Coordinates of C-alpha atoms in Angstrom, one line a residue:
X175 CA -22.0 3.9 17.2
X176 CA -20.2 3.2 14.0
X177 CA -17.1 5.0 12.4
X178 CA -17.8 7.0 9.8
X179 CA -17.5 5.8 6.2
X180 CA -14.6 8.5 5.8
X181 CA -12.5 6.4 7.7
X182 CA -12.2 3.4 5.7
X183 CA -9.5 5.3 3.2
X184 CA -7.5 6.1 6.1
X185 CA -7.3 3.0 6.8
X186 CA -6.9 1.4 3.3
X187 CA -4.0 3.7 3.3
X188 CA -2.5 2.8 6.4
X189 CA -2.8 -1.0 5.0
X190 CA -1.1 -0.1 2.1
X191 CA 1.7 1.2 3.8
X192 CA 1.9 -1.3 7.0
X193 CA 1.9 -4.5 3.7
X194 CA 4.5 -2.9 1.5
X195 CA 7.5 -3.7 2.8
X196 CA 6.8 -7.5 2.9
X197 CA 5.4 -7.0 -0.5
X198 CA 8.5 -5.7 -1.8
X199 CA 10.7 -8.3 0.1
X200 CA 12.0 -10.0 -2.9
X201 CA 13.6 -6.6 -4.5
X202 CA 14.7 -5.5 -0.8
X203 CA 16.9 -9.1 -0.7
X204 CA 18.0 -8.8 -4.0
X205 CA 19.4 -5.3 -3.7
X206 CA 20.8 -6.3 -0.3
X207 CA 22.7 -9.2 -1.6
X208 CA 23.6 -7.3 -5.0
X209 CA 24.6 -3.5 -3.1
X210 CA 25.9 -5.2 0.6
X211 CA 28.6 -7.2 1.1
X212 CA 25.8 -10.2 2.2
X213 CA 25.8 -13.9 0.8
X214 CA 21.8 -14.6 -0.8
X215 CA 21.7 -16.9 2.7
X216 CA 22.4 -13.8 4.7
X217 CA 20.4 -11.2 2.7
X218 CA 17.4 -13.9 3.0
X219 CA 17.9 -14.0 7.0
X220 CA 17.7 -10.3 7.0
X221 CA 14.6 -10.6 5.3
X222 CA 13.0 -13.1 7.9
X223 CA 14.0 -10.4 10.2
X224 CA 12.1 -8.2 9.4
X225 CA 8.4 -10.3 8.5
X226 CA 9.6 -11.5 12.5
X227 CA 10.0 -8.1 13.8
X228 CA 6.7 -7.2 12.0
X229 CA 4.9 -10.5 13.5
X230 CA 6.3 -9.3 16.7
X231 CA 4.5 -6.2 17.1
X232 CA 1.2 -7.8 15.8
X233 CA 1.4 -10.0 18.7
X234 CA 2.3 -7.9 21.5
X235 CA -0.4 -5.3 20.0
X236 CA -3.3 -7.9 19.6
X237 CA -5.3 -6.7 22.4
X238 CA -4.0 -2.9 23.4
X239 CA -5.0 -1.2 20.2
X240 CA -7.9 0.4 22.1
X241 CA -5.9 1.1 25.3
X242 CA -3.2 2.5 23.3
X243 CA -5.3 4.2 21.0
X244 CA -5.3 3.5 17.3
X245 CA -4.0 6.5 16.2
X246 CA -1.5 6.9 18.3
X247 CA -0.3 3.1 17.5
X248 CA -0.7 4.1 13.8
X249 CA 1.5 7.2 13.8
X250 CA 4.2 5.4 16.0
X251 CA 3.7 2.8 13.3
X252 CA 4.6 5.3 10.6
X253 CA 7.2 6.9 12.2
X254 CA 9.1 3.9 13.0
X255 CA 8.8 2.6 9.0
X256 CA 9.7 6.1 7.6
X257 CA 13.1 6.0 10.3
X258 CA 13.6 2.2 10.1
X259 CA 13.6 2.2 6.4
X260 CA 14.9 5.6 5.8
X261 CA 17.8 4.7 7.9
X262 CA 18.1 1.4 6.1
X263 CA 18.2 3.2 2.9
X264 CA 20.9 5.6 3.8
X265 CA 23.0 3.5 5.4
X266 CA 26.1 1.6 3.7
X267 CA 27.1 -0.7 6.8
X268 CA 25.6 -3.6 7.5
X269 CA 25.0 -3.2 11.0
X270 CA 23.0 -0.2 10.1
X271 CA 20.8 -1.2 7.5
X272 CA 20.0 -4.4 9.5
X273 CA 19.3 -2.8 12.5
X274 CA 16.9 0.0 9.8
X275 CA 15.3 -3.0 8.8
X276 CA 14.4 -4.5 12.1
X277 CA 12.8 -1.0 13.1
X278 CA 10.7 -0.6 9.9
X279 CA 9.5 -4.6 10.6
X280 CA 8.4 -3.5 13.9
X281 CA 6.8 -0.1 12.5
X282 CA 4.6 -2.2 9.5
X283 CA 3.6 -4.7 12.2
X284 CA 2.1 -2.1 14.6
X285 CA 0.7 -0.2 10.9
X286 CA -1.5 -4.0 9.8
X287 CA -2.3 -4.5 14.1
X288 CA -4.0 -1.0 13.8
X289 CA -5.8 -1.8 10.4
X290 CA -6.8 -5.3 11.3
X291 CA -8.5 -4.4 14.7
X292 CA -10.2 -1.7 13.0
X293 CA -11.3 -2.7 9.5
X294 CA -12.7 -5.4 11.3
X295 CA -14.9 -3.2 12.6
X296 CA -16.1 -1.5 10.1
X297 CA -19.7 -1.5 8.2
X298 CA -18.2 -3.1 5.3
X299 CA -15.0 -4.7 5.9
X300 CA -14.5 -6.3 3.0
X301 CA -14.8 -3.8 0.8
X302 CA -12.0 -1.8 2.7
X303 CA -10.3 -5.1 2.8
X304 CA -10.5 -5.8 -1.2
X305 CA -9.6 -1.7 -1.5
X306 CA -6.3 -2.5 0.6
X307 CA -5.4 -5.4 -0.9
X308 CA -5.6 -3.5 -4.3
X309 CA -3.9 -0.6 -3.1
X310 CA -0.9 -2.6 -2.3
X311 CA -0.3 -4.6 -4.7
X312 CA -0.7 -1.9 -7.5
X313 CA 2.2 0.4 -5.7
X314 CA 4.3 -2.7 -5.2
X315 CA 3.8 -3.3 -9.2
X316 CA 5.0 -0.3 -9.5
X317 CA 7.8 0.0 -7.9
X318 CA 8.7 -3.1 -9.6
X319 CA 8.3 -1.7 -12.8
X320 CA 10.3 1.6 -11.3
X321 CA 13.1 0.3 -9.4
X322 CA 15.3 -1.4 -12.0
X323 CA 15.8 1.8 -14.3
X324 CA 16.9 3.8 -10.8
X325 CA 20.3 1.9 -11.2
X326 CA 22.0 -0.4 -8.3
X327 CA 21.8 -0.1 -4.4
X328 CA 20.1 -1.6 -1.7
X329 CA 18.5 1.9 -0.7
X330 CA 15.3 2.3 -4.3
X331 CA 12.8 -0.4 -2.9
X332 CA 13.5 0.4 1.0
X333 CA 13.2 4.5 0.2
X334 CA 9.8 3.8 -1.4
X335 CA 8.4 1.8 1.7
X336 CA 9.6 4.8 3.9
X337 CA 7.8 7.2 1.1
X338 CA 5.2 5.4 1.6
X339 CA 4.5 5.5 5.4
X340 CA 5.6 9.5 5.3
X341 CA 2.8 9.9 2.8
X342 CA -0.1 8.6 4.6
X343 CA 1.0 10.0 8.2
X344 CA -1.1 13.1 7.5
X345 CA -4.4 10.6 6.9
X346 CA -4.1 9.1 10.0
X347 CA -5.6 12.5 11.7
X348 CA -9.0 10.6 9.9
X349 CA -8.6 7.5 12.4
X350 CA -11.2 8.1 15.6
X351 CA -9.1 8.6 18.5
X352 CA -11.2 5.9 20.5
X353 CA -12.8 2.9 19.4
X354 CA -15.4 3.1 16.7
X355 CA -17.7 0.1 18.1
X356 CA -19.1 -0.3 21.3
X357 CA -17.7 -3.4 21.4
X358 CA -14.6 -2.2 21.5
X359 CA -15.2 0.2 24.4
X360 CA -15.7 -2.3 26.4
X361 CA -13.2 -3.6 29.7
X362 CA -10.7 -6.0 27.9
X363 CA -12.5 -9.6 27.6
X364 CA -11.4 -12.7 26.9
X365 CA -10.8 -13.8 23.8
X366 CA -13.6 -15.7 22.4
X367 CA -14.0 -19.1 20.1
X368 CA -10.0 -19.7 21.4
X369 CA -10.3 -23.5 20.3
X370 CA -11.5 -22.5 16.6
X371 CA -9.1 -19.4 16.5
X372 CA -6.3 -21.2 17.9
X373 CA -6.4 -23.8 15.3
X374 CA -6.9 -21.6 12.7
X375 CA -3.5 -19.4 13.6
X376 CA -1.8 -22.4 13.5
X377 CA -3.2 -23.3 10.1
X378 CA -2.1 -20.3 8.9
X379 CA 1.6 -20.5 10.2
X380 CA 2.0 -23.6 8.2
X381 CA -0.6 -22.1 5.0
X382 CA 1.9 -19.5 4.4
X383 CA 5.2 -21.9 5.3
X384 CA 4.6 -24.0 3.0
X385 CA 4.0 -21.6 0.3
X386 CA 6.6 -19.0 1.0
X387 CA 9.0 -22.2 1.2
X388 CA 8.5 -22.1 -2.9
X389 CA 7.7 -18.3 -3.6
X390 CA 11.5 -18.0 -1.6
X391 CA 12.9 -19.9 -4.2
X392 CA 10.3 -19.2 -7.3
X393 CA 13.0 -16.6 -8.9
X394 CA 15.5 -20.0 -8.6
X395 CA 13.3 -22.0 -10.4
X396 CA 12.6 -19.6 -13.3
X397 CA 16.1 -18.9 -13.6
X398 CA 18.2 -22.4 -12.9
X399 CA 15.3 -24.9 -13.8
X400 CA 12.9 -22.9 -16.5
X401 CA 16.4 -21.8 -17.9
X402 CA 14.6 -18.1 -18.5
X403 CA 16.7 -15.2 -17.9
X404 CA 16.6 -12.2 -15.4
X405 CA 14.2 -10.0 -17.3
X406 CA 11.4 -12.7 -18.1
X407 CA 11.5 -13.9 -14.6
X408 CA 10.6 -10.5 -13.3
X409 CA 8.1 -9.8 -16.5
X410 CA 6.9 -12.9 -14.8
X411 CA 6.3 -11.7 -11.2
X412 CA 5.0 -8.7 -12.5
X413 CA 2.2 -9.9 -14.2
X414 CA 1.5 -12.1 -11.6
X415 CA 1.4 -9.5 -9.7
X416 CA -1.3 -7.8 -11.9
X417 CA -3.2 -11.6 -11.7
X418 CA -3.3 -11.0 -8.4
X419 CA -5.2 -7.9 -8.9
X420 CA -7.7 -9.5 -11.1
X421 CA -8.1 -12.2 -7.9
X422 CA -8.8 -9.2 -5.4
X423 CA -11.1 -7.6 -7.4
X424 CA -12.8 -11.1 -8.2
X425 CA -12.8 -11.8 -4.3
X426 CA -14.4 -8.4 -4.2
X427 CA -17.2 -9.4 -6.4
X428 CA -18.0 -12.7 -4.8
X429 CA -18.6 -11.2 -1.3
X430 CA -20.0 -14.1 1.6
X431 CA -22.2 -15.4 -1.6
X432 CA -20.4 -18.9 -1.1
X433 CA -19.8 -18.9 2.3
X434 CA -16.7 -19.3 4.0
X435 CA -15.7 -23.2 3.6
X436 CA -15.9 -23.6 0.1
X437 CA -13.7 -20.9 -0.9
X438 CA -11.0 -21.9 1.5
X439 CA -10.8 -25.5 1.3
X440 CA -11.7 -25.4 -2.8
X441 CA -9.2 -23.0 -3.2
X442 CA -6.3 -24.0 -1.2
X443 CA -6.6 -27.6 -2.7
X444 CA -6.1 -25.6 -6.0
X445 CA -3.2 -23.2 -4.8
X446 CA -1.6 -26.9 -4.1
X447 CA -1.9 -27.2 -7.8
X448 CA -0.6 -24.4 -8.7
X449 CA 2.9 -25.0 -6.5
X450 CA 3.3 -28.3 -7.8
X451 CA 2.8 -26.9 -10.9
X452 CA 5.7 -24.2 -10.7
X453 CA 7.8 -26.3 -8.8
X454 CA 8.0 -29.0 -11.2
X455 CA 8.6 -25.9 -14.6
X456 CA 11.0 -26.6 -17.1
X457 CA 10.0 -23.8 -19.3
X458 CA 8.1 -20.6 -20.0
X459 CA 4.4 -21.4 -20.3
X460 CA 4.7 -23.8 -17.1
X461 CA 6.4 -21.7 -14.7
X462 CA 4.4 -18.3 -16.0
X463 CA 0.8 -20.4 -15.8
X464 CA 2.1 -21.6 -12.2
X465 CA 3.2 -18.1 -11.1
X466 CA -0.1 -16.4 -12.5
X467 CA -2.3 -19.3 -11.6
X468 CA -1.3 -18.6 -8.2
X469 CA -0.9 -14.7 -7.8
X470 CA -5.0 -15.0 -8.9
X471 CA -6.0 -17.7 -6.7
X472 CA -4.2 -16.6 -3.7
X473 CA -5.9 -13.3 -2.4
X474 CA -9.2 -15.1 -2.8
X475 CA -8.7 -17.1 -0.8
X476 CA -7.0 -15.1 1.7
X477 CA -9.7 -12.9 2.0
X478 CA -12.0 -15.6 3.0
X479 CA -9.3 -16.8 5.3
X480 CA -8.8 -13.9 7.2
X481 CA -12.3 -13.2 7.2
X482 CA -12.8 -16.0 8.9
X483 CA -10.4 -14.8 11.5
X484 CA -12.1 -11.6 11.6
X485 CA -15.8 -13.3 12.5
X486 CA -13.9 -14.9 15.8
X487 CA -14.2 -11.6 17.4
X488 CA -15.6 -7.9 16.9
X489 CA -12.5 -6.2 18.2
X490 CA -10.2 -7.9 15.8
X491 CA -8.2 -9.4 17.6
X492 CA -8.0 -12.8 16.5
X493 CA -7.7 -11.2 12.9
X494 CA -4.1 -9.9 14.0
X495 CA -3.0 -13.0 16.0
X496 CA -3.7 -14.9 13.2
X497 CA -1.9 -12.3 11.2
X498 CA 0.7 -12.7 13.0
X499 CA 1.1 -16.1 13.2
X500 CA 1.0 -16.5 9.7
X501 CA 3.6 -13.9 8.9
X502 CA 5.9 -16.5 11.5
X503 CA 5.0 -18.9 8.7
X504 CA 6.1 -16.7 6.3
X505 CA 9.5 -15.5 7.9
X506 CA 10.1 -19.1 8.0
X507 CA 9.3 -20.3 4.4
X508 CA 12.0 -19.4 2.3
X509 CA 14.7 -21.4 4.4
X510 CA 12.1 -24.2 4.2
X511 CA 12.4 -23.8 0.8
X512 CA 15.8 -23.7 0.7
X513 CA 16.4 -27.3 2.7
X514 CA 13.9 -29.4 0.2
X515 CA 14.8 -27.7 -2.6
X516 CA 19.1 -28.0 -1.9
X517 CA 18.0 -32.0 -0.2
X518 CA 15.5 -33.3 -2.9
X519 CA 15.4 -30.6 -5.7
X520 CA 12.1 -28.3 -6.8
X521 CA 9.7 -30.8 -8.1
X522 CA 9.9 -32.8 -4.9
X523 CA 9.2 -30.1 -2.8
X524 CA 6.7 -28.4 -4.9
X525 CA 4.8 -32.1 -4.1
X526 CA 5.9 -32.0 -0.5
X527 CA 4.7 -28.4 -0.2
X528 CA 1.1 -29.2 -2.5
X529 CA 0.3 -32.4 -0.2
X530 CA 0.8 -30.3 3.0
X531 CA -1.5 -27.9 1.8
X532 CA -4.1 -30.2 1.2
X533 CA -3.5 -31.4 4.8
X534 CA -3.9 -28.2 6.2
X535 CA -7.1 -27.7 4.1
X536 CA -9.0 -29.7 6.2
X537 CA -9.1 -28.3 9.7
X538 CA -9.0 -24.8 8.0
X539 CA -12.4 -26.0 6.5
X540 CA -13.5 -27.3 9.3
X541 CA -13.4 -24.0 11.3
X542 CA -15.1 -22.2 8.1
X543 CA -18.0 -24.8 8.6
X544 CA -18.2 -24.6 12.4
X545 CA -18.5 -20.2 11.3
X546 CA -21.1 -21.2 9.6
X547 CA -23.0 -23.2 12.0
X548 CA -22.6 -20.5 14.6
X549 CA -24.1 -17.7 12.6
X550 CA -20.7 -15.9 13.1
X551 CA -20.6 -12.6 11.3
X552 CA -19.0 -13.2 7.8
X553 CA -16.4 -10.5 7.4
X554 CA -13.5 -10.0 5.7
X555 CA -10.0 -7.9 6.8
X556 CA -6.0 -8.2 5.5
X557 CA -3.1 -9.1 7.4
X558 CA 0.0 -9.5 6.8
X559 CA -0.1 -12.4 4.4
X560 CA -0.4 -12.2 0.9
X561 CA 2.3 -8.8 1.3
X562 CA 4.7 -11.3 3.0
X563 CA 4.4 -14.2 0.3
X564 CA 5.1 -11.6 -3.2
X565 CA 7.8 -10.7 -0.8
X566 CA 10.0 -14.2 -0.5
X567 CA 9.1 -15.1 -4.3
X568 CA 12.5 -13.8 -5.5
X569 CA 14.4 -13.8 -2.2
X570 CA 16.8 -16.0 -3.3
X571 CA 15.8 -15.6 -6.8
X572 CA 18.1 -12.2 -7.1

């Protein structure tokens, strides 16, 4: 009836390779505006490519995992990162390494449809969900740590996401070749809770607008407004990056003991903080406490988030639409950014940004509640979020 435990790796491994790339989005636009004859504005949009190429394929796979088969999808998923991005890495013109980029996008968007449908079935989702988002984050701080002392090129960060997925193809021979639940094995229903689900999708879109709008333009800030150079900017994001860690693991520990609502509203009205915070930096211990404040606050409340999405229905599908939804918010953010930051500079925006947030808090809490109310399973599984927002924080930073 259910999958076996041994799964769960498999599938913590598929997450970590299906969240890299948009993980590692700020080094892939850096390199591509530093190693390709692109303008930051054009290495950016070939960024948003690729988190809408990866939404893409979470959408058209919401509900034909289990027709399709999850493996299958998974090693199609693989193959089409380790091509995409292989390709990408090799390649020297333009055309080339966009059109690499686009096919890795779709290949990581199929790799997190697969791992949401079925870490939200699991026994214990949120432990393969808190082992994911650890996974991910620790290789992408290390190939932050790594990359820089490879020398210059656009290929280091986009041959390490294609590493990646070549890696874990063998484990995907550990995902059932039908659906583990019963649930799942059922004809194709429709999808349930639509008015809760579709209101938390669209919360999401704008959650993670509105705060890729600043991580797109975080690297700015530290550099132009903080006045801190290149190397503390990225010592910076890289211990953020370890915060953020420290927020997984802490999400880990705190389980469905406090529910669903507080975590999300209490914690996105504090994210808000934390934006307005970094936006507004003028020197180190601002724009770090910002930076860190938010890296450990963020996957938190995420989990809760997309556990939320996960309790809407067994299958998982309304864990990958809203996935998907949000990484349309995220594709989005960094020209957001761009527009109130270039229009009314960073602290205004960081304000604009925090008060939208708090906005969005509400309805997102509202759905939590209504969860509640409804005895919904509390469960928790990734998508494509948190991976896409480390990606755009130096987008236009490099």
């Amino acid at each position: 009836m259910l999958a076996p435990r041994t799964t769960a790796w498999p599938l913590v491994a598929l997450f970590t390779a299906g969240y890299l790339a948009p993980y590692l989005l700020p080094t892939v636009v850096g390199r591509l505006d530093s190693g390709l004859p692109l303008s930051p504005t054009q290495a950016g949009a070939v960024g948003s490519a690729l988190l809408l190429s990866s939404a893409s394929a979470g959408f058209l796979l919401a509900a034909r995992v289990d027709r399709v088969g999850a493996r299958r999808l998974a090693r199609i998923g693989l193959t089409l990162a380790l091509l995409g991005y292989g390709g990408a890495a090799l390649a020297h013109a333009v055309p080339a390494v966009v059109l690499g980029v686009l096919v890795g996008g779709l290949g990581s968007g199929t790799a997190t449809a697969v791992t949401a449908t079925r870490i939200a079935a699991q026994p214990d989702p949120h432990r393969a969900t808190t082992a994911g988002l650890l996974g991910v984050s620790a290789l992408a701080g290390t190939v932050y740590l790594t990359v820089p002392h490879l020398g210059p090129g656009h290929g280091q960060p986009l041959a390490a996401i294609a590493l990646t997925a070549l890696a874990v193809w063998p484990l995907t021979g550990r995902i059932p070749v039908d659906a583990p639940t019963i649930e799942s094995r059922r004809p194709a229903a429709r999808l349930p809770h639509r008015r809760p689900g579709l209101t938390l999708a669209a919360c999401m879109l704008c959650w993670s607008l509105a705060q890729n709008s600043l991580w797109g333009v975080s690297g700015r800030i530290g550099l132009t407004q903080a006045q801190l150079t290149e190397a503390t900017v990225g010592a910076v994001f890289a211990v953020a990056l370890g915060a953020g860690l420290l927020g997984v693991t802490g999400a880990g520990a705190l389980g469905p003991r406090l529910g669903l609502a507080l975590p999300i509203g209490a914690g996105t009205v504090l994210i808000a903080g934390c934006i307005a915070l970094s936006a507004s930096a003028t020197d180190l211990t601002t724009f770090a406490s910002g930076e860190i404040a938010w890296n450990t606050l963020y996957p938190i409340v995420l989990s809760y988030v997309i556990g939320l999405a996960a309790s809407l229905d067994a299958r998982g599908r309304w864990a990958v639409l809203v996935g998907s939804a949000s990484s349309l918010g995220t594709a989005a953010g960094p020209l957001t950014g761009s527009v109130l930051s270039a229009q009314a500079g960073f602290p205004v925006m960081g304000a604009v940004l925090a008060v939208g947030l708090l906005v969005i808090a509400v309805p997102m809490t509202a759905v939590a509640l209504r969860a509640g109310r409804t005895t919904l399973p509390v469960v928790e599984i990734p998508v494509d979020v948190r991976a896409e927002e480390a990606a755009y924080e130096a987008a236009t930073a490099a």
